[in-house]
CSV table of C-alpha atoms in Angstrom, one decimal:
chain,number,residue,atom,x,y,z
N,1,UNK,CA,-27.0,31.7,-3.5
N,2,UNK,CA,-26.1,31.3,-7.2
N,3,UNK,CA,-29.4,33.5,-8.1
N,4,UNK,CA,-28.3,35.5,-5.1
N,5,UNK,CA,-24.6,35.6,-7.0
N,6,UNK,CA,-26.0,36.7,-10.2
N,7,UNK,CA,-28.3,39.0,-8.8
N,8,UNK,CA,-25.6,40.3,-6.9
N,9,UNK,CA,-23.1,40.9,-10.1
N,10,UNK,CA,-25.9,43.0,-12.1
N,11,UNK,CA,-26.3,45.2,-9.2
N,12,UNK,CA,-22.6,45.6,-8.3
N,13,UNK,CA,-22.3,46.1,-12.6
N,14,UNK,CA,-25.2,48.7,-12.2
N,15,UNK,CA,-23.7,50.8,-9.7
N,16,UNK,CA,-20.0,50.2,-11.3
N,17,UNK,CA,-21.5,52.3,-14.5
N,18,UNK,CA,-23.2,54.8,-12.0
N,19,UNK,CA,-19.8,55.7,-10.3
N,20,UNK,CA,-18.1,56.0,-13.9
N,21,UNK,CA,-20.3,58.4,-15.1
N,22,UNK,CA,-20.8,60.6,-12.2
N,23,UNK,CA,-16.4,60.8,-11.9
N,24,UNK,CA,-16.9,61.8,-15.7
N,25,UNK,CA,-19.5,64.5,-14.3
N,26,UNK,CA,-17.6,65.9,-11.6
N,27,UNK,CA,-14.7,66.6,-13.6
N,28,UNK,CA,-16.9,68.2,-16.0
N,29,UNK,CA,-18.8,69.9,-13.6
N,30,UNK,CA,-15.7,71.0,-11.8
N,31,UNK,CA,-14.0,72.6,-14.9
N,32,UNK,CA,-17.1,74.3,-16.0
N,33,UNK,CA,-17.5,76.2,-12.3
N,34,UNK,CA,-13.9,77.1,-12.5
N,35,UNK,CA,-14.7,78.9,-15.6
N,36,UNK,CA,-17.3,80.8,-13.8
N,37,UNK,CA,-17.4,84.1,-11.9
N,38,UNK,CA,-19.7,86.0,-10.3
N,39,UNK,CA,-21.3,87.0,-12.8
N,40,UNK,CA,-25.1,87.2,-13.6
N,41,UNK,CA,-26.4,83.7,-14.5
N,42,UNK,CA,-23.8,81.2,-12.7
N,43,UNK,CA,-26.5,80.3,-10.2
N,44,UNK,CA,-28.8,78.8,-12.9
N,45,UNK,CA,-25.3,77.2,-14.2
N,46,UNK,CA,-25.0,75.2,-11.0
N,47,UNK,CA,-28.8,74.5,-11.2
N,48,UNK,CA,-28.3,73.1,-13.9
N,49,UNK,CA,-25.2,70.7,-13.0
N,50,UNK,CA,-27.1,69.3,-10.1
N,51,UNK,CA,-30.5,68.8,-12.4
N,52,UNK,CA,-27.7,66.6,-14.7
N,53,UNK,CA,-26.6,64.7,-12.0
N,54,UNK,CA,-29.8,63.9,-10.4
N,55,UNK,CA,-31.0,62.6,-14.0
N,56,UNK,CA,-27.5,60.2,-14.1
N,57,UNK,CA,-28.4,59.0,-10.7
N,58,UNK,CA,-32.2,58.3,-11.4
N,59,UNK,CA,-30.8,56.6,-14.5
N,60,UNK,CA,-28.4,54.4,-13.0
N,61,UNK,CA,-31.3,53.5,-10.3
N,62,UNK,CA,-31.8,49.5,-10.6
N,63,UNK,CA,-35.3,49.4,-11.8
N,64,UNK,CA,-34.7,52.5,-14.1
N,65,UNK,CA,-31.5,50.9,-15.8
N,66,UNK,CA,-32.8,47.2,-16.4
N,67,UNK,CA,-36.1,48.3,-17.4
N,68,UNK,CA,-34.0,50.7,-20.2
N,69,UNK,CA,-31.7,47.7,-21.1
N,70,UNK,CA,-34.6,45.3,-21.3
N,71,UNK,CA,-36.3,48.0,-24.1
N,72,UNK,CA,-32.9,48.4,-25.8
N,73,UNK,CA,-32.1,44.7,-26.1
N,74,UNK,CA,-33.8,44.3,-28.9
N,75,UNK,CA,-30.9,46.1,-30.8
N,76,UNK,CA,-28.8,42.7,-30.2
N,77,UNK,CA,-29.2,39.0,-30.7
N,78,UNK,CA,-27.2,36.3,-29.3
N,79,UNK,CA,-24.9,34.3,-32.0
N,80,UNK,CA,-22.5,31.9,-32.6
N,81,UNK,CA,-21.4,32.5,-36.3
N,82,UNK,CA,-21.5,36.8,-37.0
N,83,UNK,CA,-21.9,37.8,-40.9
N,84,UNK,CA,-19.5,41.0,-40.0
N,85,UNK,CA,-16.7,39.1,-40.0
N,86,UNK,CA,-17.1,38.3,-43.6
N,87,UNK,CA,-17.8,42.3,-44.8
N,88,UNK,CA,-18.1,44.7,-41.6
N,89,UNK,CA,-21.1,46.6,-43.9
N,90,UNK,CA,-22.9,43.3,-44.4
N,91,UNK,CA,-26.6,43.9,-43.4
N,92,UNK,CA,-27.9,40.5,-43.2
N,93,UNK,CA,-28.3,38.0,-40.3
N,94,UNK,CA,-26.3,35.9,-38.3
N,95,UNK,CA,-27.2,32.5,-37.2
N,96,UNK,CA,-27.3,31.1,-33.6
N,97,UNK,CA,-26.2,27.5,-33.5
N,98,UNK,CA,-27.5,25.1,-30.8
N,99,UNK,CA,-27.7,21.7,-32.0
N,100,UNK,CA,-24.4,19.5,-30.0
N,101,UNK,CA,-22.9,16.3,-31.0
N,102,UNK,CA,-21.1,13.8,-29.8
N,103,UNK,CA,-18.9,13.3,-33.7
N,104,UNK,CA,-15.4,14.3,-32.6
N,105,UNK,CA,-14.7,13.8,-36.4
N,106,UNK,CA,-14.2,17.4,-37.2
N,107,UNK,CA,-13.5,20.6,-35.0
N,108,UNK,CA,-16.6,22.7,-35.2
N,109,UNK,CA,-18.9,24.5,-33.2
N,110,UNK,CA,-20.9,21.8,-32.6
N,111,UNK,CA,-18.3,20.0,-31.0
N,112,UNK,CA,-17.9,22.4,-28.4
N,113,UNK,CA,-18.7,21.1,-24.3
N,114,UNK,CA,-19.4,24.6,-23.6
N,115,UNK,CA,-19.6,27.2,-26.7
N,116,UNK,CA,-18.7,30.8,-25.8
N,117,UNK,CA,-22.0,32.9,-27.2
N,118,UNK,CA,-21.5,35.8,-29.2
N,119,UNK,CA,-23.6,39.0,-29.6
N,120,UNK,CA,-24.2,41.2,-32.5
N,121,UNK,CA,-26.0,44.5,-33.3
N,122,UNK,CA,-25.9,47.7,-32.4
N,123,UNK,CA,-22.4,48.3,-30.6
N,124,UNK,CA,-23.5,50.6,-28.4
N,125,UNK,CA,-25.3,48.1,-26.4
N,126,UNK,CA,-22.8,45.7,-26.0
N,127,UNK,CA,-23.1,46.9,-22.6
N,128,UNK,CA,-26.1,45.3,-22.0
N,129,UNK,CA,-24.0,42.0,-23.8
N,130,UNK,CA,-21.7,42.3,-20.5
N,131,UNK,CA,-24.6,41.5,-17.9
N,132,UNK,CA,-26.0,38.9,-20.4
N,133,UNK,CA,-22.9,36.7,-20.6
N,134,UNK,CA,-21.0,37.4,-17.5
N,135,UNK,CA,-20.5,34.0,-16.0
N,136,UNK,CA,-21.0,33.6,-12.0
N,137,UNK,CA,-20.1,29.8,-10.9
N,138,UNK,CA,-20.4,28.5,-14.1
N,139,UNK,CA,-23.7,30.0,-14.9
N,140,UNK,CA,-25.0,33.3,-16.7
N,141,UNK,CA,-28.3,35.4,-17.3
N,142,UNK,CA,-28.1,34.2,-21.4
N,143,UNK,CA,-28.1,31.0,-19.8
N,144,UNK,CA,-31.1,31.1,-17.6
N,145,UNK,CA,-33.1,32.9,-20.1
N,146,UNK,CA,-32.6,30.0,-22.7
N,147,UNK,CA,-33.5,27.4,-20.6
N,148,UNK,CA,-36.4,29.4,-19.2
N,149,UNK,CA,-35.1,30.0,-15.8
N,150,UNK,CA,-35.9,33.8,-14.6
N,151,UNK,CA,-35.3,33.9,-11.2
N,152,UNK,CA,-32.2,35.9,-11.3
N,153,UNK,CA,-34.6,39.0,-12.6
N,154,UNK,CA,-37.3,38.1,-10.3
N,155,UNK,CA,-34.9,38.3,-7.4
N,156,UNK,CA,-34.5,42.0,-8.2
N,157,UNK,CA,-38.1,43.5,-7.6
N,158,UNK,CA,-40.9,42.9,-6.3
N,159,UNK,CA,-43.1,44.2,-8.7
N,160,UNK,CA,-44.6,41.4,-10.5
N,161,UNK,CA,-45.6,43.2,-13.7
N,162,UNK,CA,-42.1,44.8,-13.8
N,163,UNK,CA,-40.1,41.4,-13.8
N,164,UNK,CA,-42.2,39.9,-16.6
N,165,UNK,CA,-41.4,43.2,-18.5
N,166,UNK,CA,-37.8,42.8,-18.2
N,167,UNK,CA,-38.1,39.1,-19.4
N,168,UNK,CA,-39.7,39.8,-22.1
N,169,UNK,CA,-37.5,42.7,-23.2
N,170,UNK,CA,-34.1,40.5,-22.4
N,171,UNK,CA,-35.4,37.8,-24.0
N,172,UNK,CA,-35.8,39.4,-27.3
N,173,UNK,CA,-31.6,38.6,-27.5
N,174,UNK,CA,-32.9,34.9,-28.0
N,175,UNK,CA,-35.3,36.0,-30.8
N,176,UNK,CA,-34.1,33.6,-34.3
N,177,UNK,CA,-35.7,36.2,-36.4
N,178,UNK,CA,-35.6,35.2,-40.2
N,179,UNK,CA,-32.7,34.6,-42.1
N,180,UNK,CA,-31.3,37.1,-44.6
N,181,UNK,CA,-28.3,37.2,-46.5
N,182,UNK,CA,-26.5,40.2,-48.2
N,183,UNK,CA,-24.9,41.3,-51.1
N,184,UNK,CA,-21.8,41.7,-49.1
N,185,UNK,CA,-21.9,37.8,-47.6
N,186,UNK,CA,-20.5,35.2,-49.4
N,187,UNK,CA,-22.9,33.1,-51.4
N,188,UNK,CA,-22.7,30.1,-53.1
N,189,UNK,CA,-25.6,28.5,-54.9
N,190,UNK,CA,-25.3,24.6,-55.1
N,191,UNK,CA,-27.0,22.6,-57.4
N,192,UNK,CA,-29.4,19.7,-56.0
N,193,UNK,CA,-31.2,19.2,-59.4
N,194,UNK,CA,-31.8,20.5,-62.8
N,195,UNK,CA,-32.2,24.1,-62.2
N,196,UNK,CA,-32.6,23.9,-58.8
N,197,UNK,CA,-29.9,25.2,-56.0
N,198,UNK,CA,-29.9,25.8,-52.8
N,199,UNK,CA,-28.1,29.2,-51.4
N,200,UNK,CA,-25.0,28.9,-48.8
N,201,UNK,CA,-24.0,31.6,-46.8
N,202,UNK,CA,-20.9,30.5,-44.6
N,203,UNK,CA,-20.8,32.2,-41.9
N,204,UNK,CA,-17.0,33.1,-39.5
N,205,UNK,CA,-17.0,30.7,-36.5
N,206,UNK,CA,-17.1,33.0,-33.8
N,207,UNK,CA,-18.1,31.1,-31.0
N,208,UNK,CA,-15.4,28.6,-31.8
N,209,UNK,CA,-12.5,31.2,-32.6
N,210,UNK,CA,-12.9,32.7,-29.2
N,211,UNK,CA,-12.6,29.3,-27.8
N,212,UNK,CA,-9.3,28.3,-29.7
N,213,UNK,CA,-8.5,32.2,-28.7
N,214,UNK,CA,-8.5,31.6,-25.0
N,215,UNK,CA,-6.4,28.2,-25.6
N,216,UNK,CA,-4.0,30.0,-27.3
N,217,UNK,CA,-3.8,32.8,-24.6
N,218,UNK,CA,-3.6,30.3,-21.9
N,219,UNK,CA,-1.1,28.3,-23.4
N,220,UNK,CA,1.3,31.5,-23.8
N,221,UNK,CA,0.9,33.7,-21.4
N,222,UNK,CA,-0.7,32.3,-18.2
N,223,UNK,CA,0.9,32.1,-15.4
N,224,UNK,CA,1.0,28.2,-14.9
N,225,UNK,CA,2.2,28.5,-19.0
N,226,UNK,CA,5.3,30.9,-17.7
N,227,UNK,CA,6.2,28.9,-15.1
N,228,UNK,CA,6.2,25.7,-17.0
N,229,UNK,CA,7.9,27.0,-19.8
N,230,UNK,CA,10.8,28.8,-17.2
N,231,UNK,CA,10.9,25.4,-15.5
N,232,UNK,CA,11.6,24.1,-19.4
N,233,UNK,CA,14.1,26.4,-19.6
N,234,UNK,CA,15.9,25.9,-16.0
N,235,UNK,CA,15.7,22.0,-17.1
N,236,UNK,CA,13.2,21.2,-13.8
N,237,UNK,CA,10.3,19.4,-13.4
N,238,UNK,CA,7.1,21.1,-13.5
N,239,UNK,CA,3.7,19.9,-13.1
N,240,UNK,CA,2.0,21.6,-16.1
N,241,UNK,CA,3.3,20.2,-19.7
N,242,UNK,CA,4.3,23.2,-21.6
N,243,UNK,CA,2.1,23.6,-24.8
N,244,UNK,CA,3.0,25.0,-28.2
N,245,UNK,CA,1.0,26.7,-30.8
N,246,UNK,CA,3.5,27.0,-33.9
N,247,UNK,CA,3.4,29.1,-36.9
N,248,UNK,CA,0.1,31.0,-36.1
N,249,UNK,CA,-1.1,33.7,-37.7
N,250,UNK,CA,-3.2,36.7,-36.9
N,251,UNK,CA,-5.9,38.1,-38.9
N,252,UNK,CA,-7.4,41.3,-37.6
N,253,UNK,CA,-11.1,42.0,-37.7
N,254,UNK,CA,-13.2,45.8,-37.8
N,255,UNK,CA,-9.5,48.0,-37.6
N,256,UNK,CA,-10.0,50.5,-35.3
N,257,UNK,CA,-13.8,49.6,-34.2
N,258,UNK,CA,-13.6,46.1,-33.3
N,259,UNK,CA,-16.7,46.1,-31.4
N,260,UNK,CA,-18.9,46.9,-34.8
N,261,UNK,CA,-18.1,43.7,-36.2
N,262,UNK,CA,-18.9,41.6,-32.8
N,263,UNK,CA,-19.1,41.4,-29.0
N,264,UNK,CA,-16.3,39.0,-28.3
N,265,UNK,CA,-14.3,40.5,-31.3
N,266,UNK,CA,-14.0,43.7,-29.0
N,267,UNK,CA,-12.8,42.1,-26.5
N,268,UNK,CA,-10.1,40.5,-28.6
N,269,UNK,CA,-9.2,43.8,-29.7
N,270,UNK,CA,-10.2,42.2,-33.0
N,271,UNK,CA,-7.5,39.6,-33.0
N,272,UNK,CA,-8.0,36.3,-34.5
N,273,UNK,CA,-5.2,33.7,-34.3
N,274,UNK,CA,-5.2,31.3,-36.9
N,275,UNK,CA,-3.5,27.8,-37.0
N,276,UNK,CA,-1.4,26.4,-40.0
N,277,UNK,CA,-2.7,24.9,-42.6
N,278,UNK,CA,0.2,24.0,-44.8
N,279,UNK,CA,0.5,20.7,-46.7
N,280,UNK,CA,3.1,18.2,-44.4
N,281,UNK,CA,6.7,18.8,-45.9
N,282,UNK,CA,8.7,15.7,-47.0
N,283,UNK,CA,11.7,15.1,-44.7
N,284,UNK,CA,14.3,12.6,-46.2
N,285,UNK,CA,15.3,10.4,-43.5
N,286,UNK,CA,19.0,10.5,-43.4
N,287,UNK,CA,20.4,6.8,-43.8
N,288,UNK,CA,24.1,5.9,-43.9
N,289,UNK,CA,26.0,5.4,-46.9
N,290,UNK,CA,26.7,1.8,-46.4
N,291,UNK,CA,26.6,1.1,-50.6
N,292,UNK,CA,28.2,4.2,-52.0
N,293,UNK,CA,32.4,3.9,-52.0
N,294,UNK,CA,32.7,7.5,-51.5
N,295,UNK,CA,30.3,10.5,-50.6
N,296,UNK,CA,31.3,11.9,-53.7
N,297,UNK,CA,30.0,9.9,-56.4
N,298,UNK,CA,26.4,9.5,-56.7
N,299,UNK,CA,25.3,9.5,-53.2
N,300,UNK,CA,22.5,12.0,-51.8
N,301,UNK,CA,25.0,14.5,-51.0
N,302,UNK,CA,26.2,14.6,-54.7
N,303,UNK,CA,22.4,15.3,-55.5
N,304,UNK,CA,21.9,17.9,-53.0
N,305,UNK,CA,25.1,20.0,-54.2
N,306,UNK,CA,24.1,19.1,-58.3
N,307,UNK,CA,21.7,22.7,-58.8
N,308,UNK,CA,24.5,24.8,-57.2
N,309,UNK,CA,27.4,23.2,-59.4
N,310,UNK,CA,25.5,23.7,-62.3
N,311,UNK,CA,24.9,27.6,-61.6
N,312,UNK,CA,28.5,27.8,-60.6
N,313,UNK,CA,29.5,25.9,-64.0
N,314,UNK,CA,27.5,28.2,-66.1
N,315,UNK,CA,29.2,31.2,-64.0
N,316,UNK,CA,32.5,30.0,-65.0
N,317,UNK,CA,31.8,29.7,-68.4
N,318,UNK,CA,30.5,33.9,-68.6
N,319,UNK,CA,33.5,34.7,-67.3
N,320,UNK,CA,36.3,32.8,-68.8
N,321,UNK,CA,36.9,35.1,-71.6
N,322,UNK,CA,37.1,37.9,-69.1
N,323,UNK,CA,40.7,38.7,-67.1
N,324,UNK,CA,40.4,37.3,-63.2
N,325,UNK,CA,39.0,39.9,-60.7
N,326,UNK,CA,38.4,40.1,-57.3
N,327,UNK,CA,34.4,40.1,-58.2
N,328,UNK,CA,35.3,36.8,-60.0
N,329,UNK,CA,37.4,35.1,-57.7
N,330,UNK,CA,35.0,36.4,-54.6
N,331,UNK,CA,31.9,35.2,-56.8
N,332,UNK,CA,34.1,31.7,-57.3
N,333,UNK,CA,34.5,31.3,-53.8
N,334,UNK,CA,30.8,31.9,-52.3
N,335,UNK,CA,29.8,28.9,-55.0
N,336,UNK,CA,32.3,26.6,-53.3
N,337,UNK,CA,31.4,27.8,-49.9
N,338,UNK,CA,27.6,26.6,-50.7
N,339,UNK,CA,29.2,23.4,-51.6
N,340,UNK,CA,30.7,23.0,-48.8
N,341,UNK,CA,28.1,24.2,-46.5
N,342,UNK,CA,25.7,21.4,-48.0
N,343,UNK,CA,28.5,18.8,-47.7
N,344,UNK,CA,28.7,19.4,-43.8
N,345,UNK,CA,25.1,20.0,-43.3
N,346,UNK,CA,24.6,16.1,-44.4
N,347,UNK,CA,28.1,15.1,-43.0
N,348,UNK,CA,26.3,16.5,-39.5
N,349,UNK,CA,22.9,14.6,-40.4
N,350,UNK,CA,25.3,11.0,-40.5
N,351,UNK,CA,27.3,12.1,-37.5
N,352,UNK,CA,23.7,12.3,-35.4
N,353,UNK,CA,22.5,9.2,-36.5
N,354,UNK,CA,23.3,7.4,-32.7
N,355,UNK,CA,20.7,4.8,-33.1
N,356,UNK,CA,23.1,3.1,-35.6
N,357,UNK,CA,26.2,3.9,-34.1
N,358,UNK,CA,28.8,2.1,-35.4
N,359,UNK,CA,27.3,1.1,-38.9
N,360,UNK,CA,30.5,1.6,-40.7
N,361,UNK,CA,31.3,-1.9,-38.9
N,362,UNK,CA,29.1,-3.5,-41.0
N,363,UNK,CA,30.5,-6.2,-43.8
N,364,UNK,CA,28.4,-4.5,-46.6
N,365,UNK,CA,29.8,-1.1,-45.7
N,366,UNK,CA,31.4,-0.1,-48.8
N,367,UNK,CA,32.7,3.0,-47.8
N,368,UNK,CA,36.4,3.8,-48.0
N,369,UNK,CA,38.0,4.2,-44.7
N,370,UNK,CA,38.6,8.0,-44.4
N,371,UNK,CA,35.1,8.6,-44.8
N,372,UNK,CA,34.2,5.7,-42.4
N,373,UNK,CA,36.2,7.4,-40.0
N,374,UNK,CA,34.8,11.1,-40.6
N,375,UNK,CA,31.1,10.1,-41.0
N,376,UNK,CA,31.1,7.3,-37.5
N,377,UNK,CA,32.5,8.8,-35.0
N,378,UNK,CA,31.0,7.3,-32.4
N,379,UNK,CA,32.1,3.5,-33.2
N,380,UNK,CA,35.2,4.9,-31.6
N,381,UNK,CA,33.5,4.2,-28.1
N,382,UNK,CA,33.6,0.1,-29.1
N,383,UNK,CA,36.4,-0.2,-31.8
N,384,UNK,CA,39.8,0.6,-30.2
N,385,UNK,CA,41.5,0.3,-33.6
N,386,UNK,CA,39.0,2.2,-35.1
N,387,UNK,CA,39.8,5.0,-32.3
N,388,UNK,CA,43.9,5.0,-32.8
N,389,UNK,CA,43.2,5.3,-36.8
N,390,UNK,CA,40.6,8.4,-36.3
N,391,UNK,CA,43.1,9.7,-33.6
N,392,UNK,CA,45.9,10.0,-35.9
N,393,UNK,CA,43.7,12.7,-37.7
N,394,UNK,CA,45.1,11.6,-41.5
N,395,UNK,CA,41.7,11.2,-42.9
N,396,UNK,CA,41.2,14.8,-42.5
N,397,UNK,CA,43.7,15.3,-45.4
N,398,UNK,CA,42.0,12.5,-47.5
N,399,UNK,CA,38.9,14.3,-47.0
N,400,UNK,CA,40.0,17.4,-48.4
N,401,UNK,CA,42.0,15.9,-51.4
N,402,UNK,CA,39.0,13.6,-52.3
N,403,UNK,CA,36.6,16.9,-51.9
N,404,UNK,CA,38.9,18.8,-54.6
N,405,UNK,CA,39.5,16.1,-57.2
N,406,UNK,CA,35.2,15.6,-57.1
N,407,UNK,CA,34.7,19.4,-57.2
N,408,UNK,CA,37.4,19.7,-60.0
N,409,UNK,CA,35.7,16.6,-61.9
N,410,UNK,CA,31.9,18.4,-61.5
N,411,UNK,CA,33.3,21.8,-63.2
N,412,UNK,CA,35.9,20.0,-66.2
N,413,UNK,CA,34.3,19.9,-69.6
N,414,UNK,CA,36.0,20.6,-73.1
N,415,UNK,CA,35.8,24.4,-72.4
N,416,UNK,CA,36.7,24.3,-68.8
N,417,UNK,CA,40.4,22.8,-68.6
N,418,UNK,CA,40.4,22.5,-64.6
N,419,UNK,CA,43.3,21.3,-63.3
N,420,UNK,CA,46.0,20.8,-60.6
N,421,UNK,CA,46.2,24.5,-59.5
N,422,UNK,CA,42.4,24.4,-59.6
N,423,UNK,CA,42.4,21.0,-57.3
N,424,UNK,CA,44.9,22.4,-54.5
N,425,UNK,CA,42.8,25.5,-54.5
N,426,UNK,CA,39.3,23.5,-53.9
N,427,UNK,CA,41.2,21.3,-51.3
N,428,UNK,CA,42.8,23.8,-49.4
N,429,UNK,CA,39.7,25.7,-49.0
N,430,UNK,CA,39.5,27.7,-45.9
N,431,UNK,CA,35.7,26.9,-45.1
N,432,UNK,CA,36.6,22.8,-45.5
N,433,UNK,CA,39.5,23.0,-43.0
N,434,UNK,CA,37.1,25.2,-40.9
N,435,UNK,CA,34.1,23.1,-41.0
N,436,UNK,CA,36.1,19.9,-40.3
N,437,UNK,CA,37.5,21.4,-37.1
N,438,UNK,CA,34.5,22.7,-35.6
N,439,UNK,CA,33.0,18.9,-36.2
N,440,UNK,CA,35.3,17.8,-34.4
N,441,UNK,CA,35.3,20.1,-31.4
N,442,UNK,CA,31.5,19.6,-31.4
N,443,UNK,CA,32.2,15.8,-31.1
N,444,UNK,CA,34.6,16.3,-28.3
N,445,UNK,CA,32.1,15.5,-25.3
N,446,UNK,CA,30.9,12.6,-26.8
N,447,UNK,CA,33.8,11.0,-27.6
N,448,UNK,CA,36.5,8.6,-25.6
């Protein structure tokens, strides 16, 4: 049954190509005939056109097409690692790697359970590659050729000599020619002894890339993936997980002619997805400031804000001899707002430590009361007195006052004589009070 199915595919494929060619020819014929009049020679033109159609039909007869394809197969070859991904004009050898491994330590072509074969060579004959590589019920013509099973080709004719010629012709795609490098290929001379080297030529893993491309495409564009994402958005159950490949990049090979690189590259339109190979980013684990008497003294926040304070201080020194202008005031406000953003990003991180809510009730906590009320809001669920103090709201003014004092102290030196006016300015920052309100609004649903 499988042989008949593969044979049927080959027959249908040839007929489809014939139909496409005839459709193009008929359009061309109709255009030529419409331009003809009853002038002398029109009959000969019609005769020539009919002859061309007959030649097309003959060329796409099953036995004729397979005979021609078997002869032309020598222009292409199977590969798992294609050279032209390195450089489109490289003339060296690609490689077909067939050894499998059970090791899963590294992701490579050898670890693929079912690797996807690529075809390289003359792109004009890649239409033959479709016949060779098309899988029907898990099998393909090239797989049969690799294992010495020629029954599919033998079933397409009763002529033994003709089927033998087809087999020998199509088997040319399997021939592992003598490997040859090229000056446009990557080459590494690897020392193995004094004055002795191995010449290593790294090649692009086309088979592995195609399998990866299919996995990513399925995860992003398949109907199952779309339905799973829709279910996740709607917060409903779905039998398939949502698979995400973050941080991918795209490399394009072959420009407007991806078929010049390889057959599989042409199927992808020259596009190859690249996975990120970045080192892990260090993420600081937020911890409650139990040991600090205030956020504004030698805390994680003060360390984060210090670079901005230095820039602000340098700027204030530069403009001190100048008269106050709108530009100077706006720049000073921009620095202040940047510090406030750092403060509230830090505060939000502490407030979100729900797994240790109520940490401010610890005996070792030295943080002042107003900042406990601000940073440990979920303690209100279990501590009635704490909740009542928090609901009064007096702590907000104290937070603003402490911020103004701290920033004033950080900026003050022998040259910058900052005093009560600046303290009042920093404490009354519109952004500071806005952020305090926003944080409370965000917490409203979680608090009793």
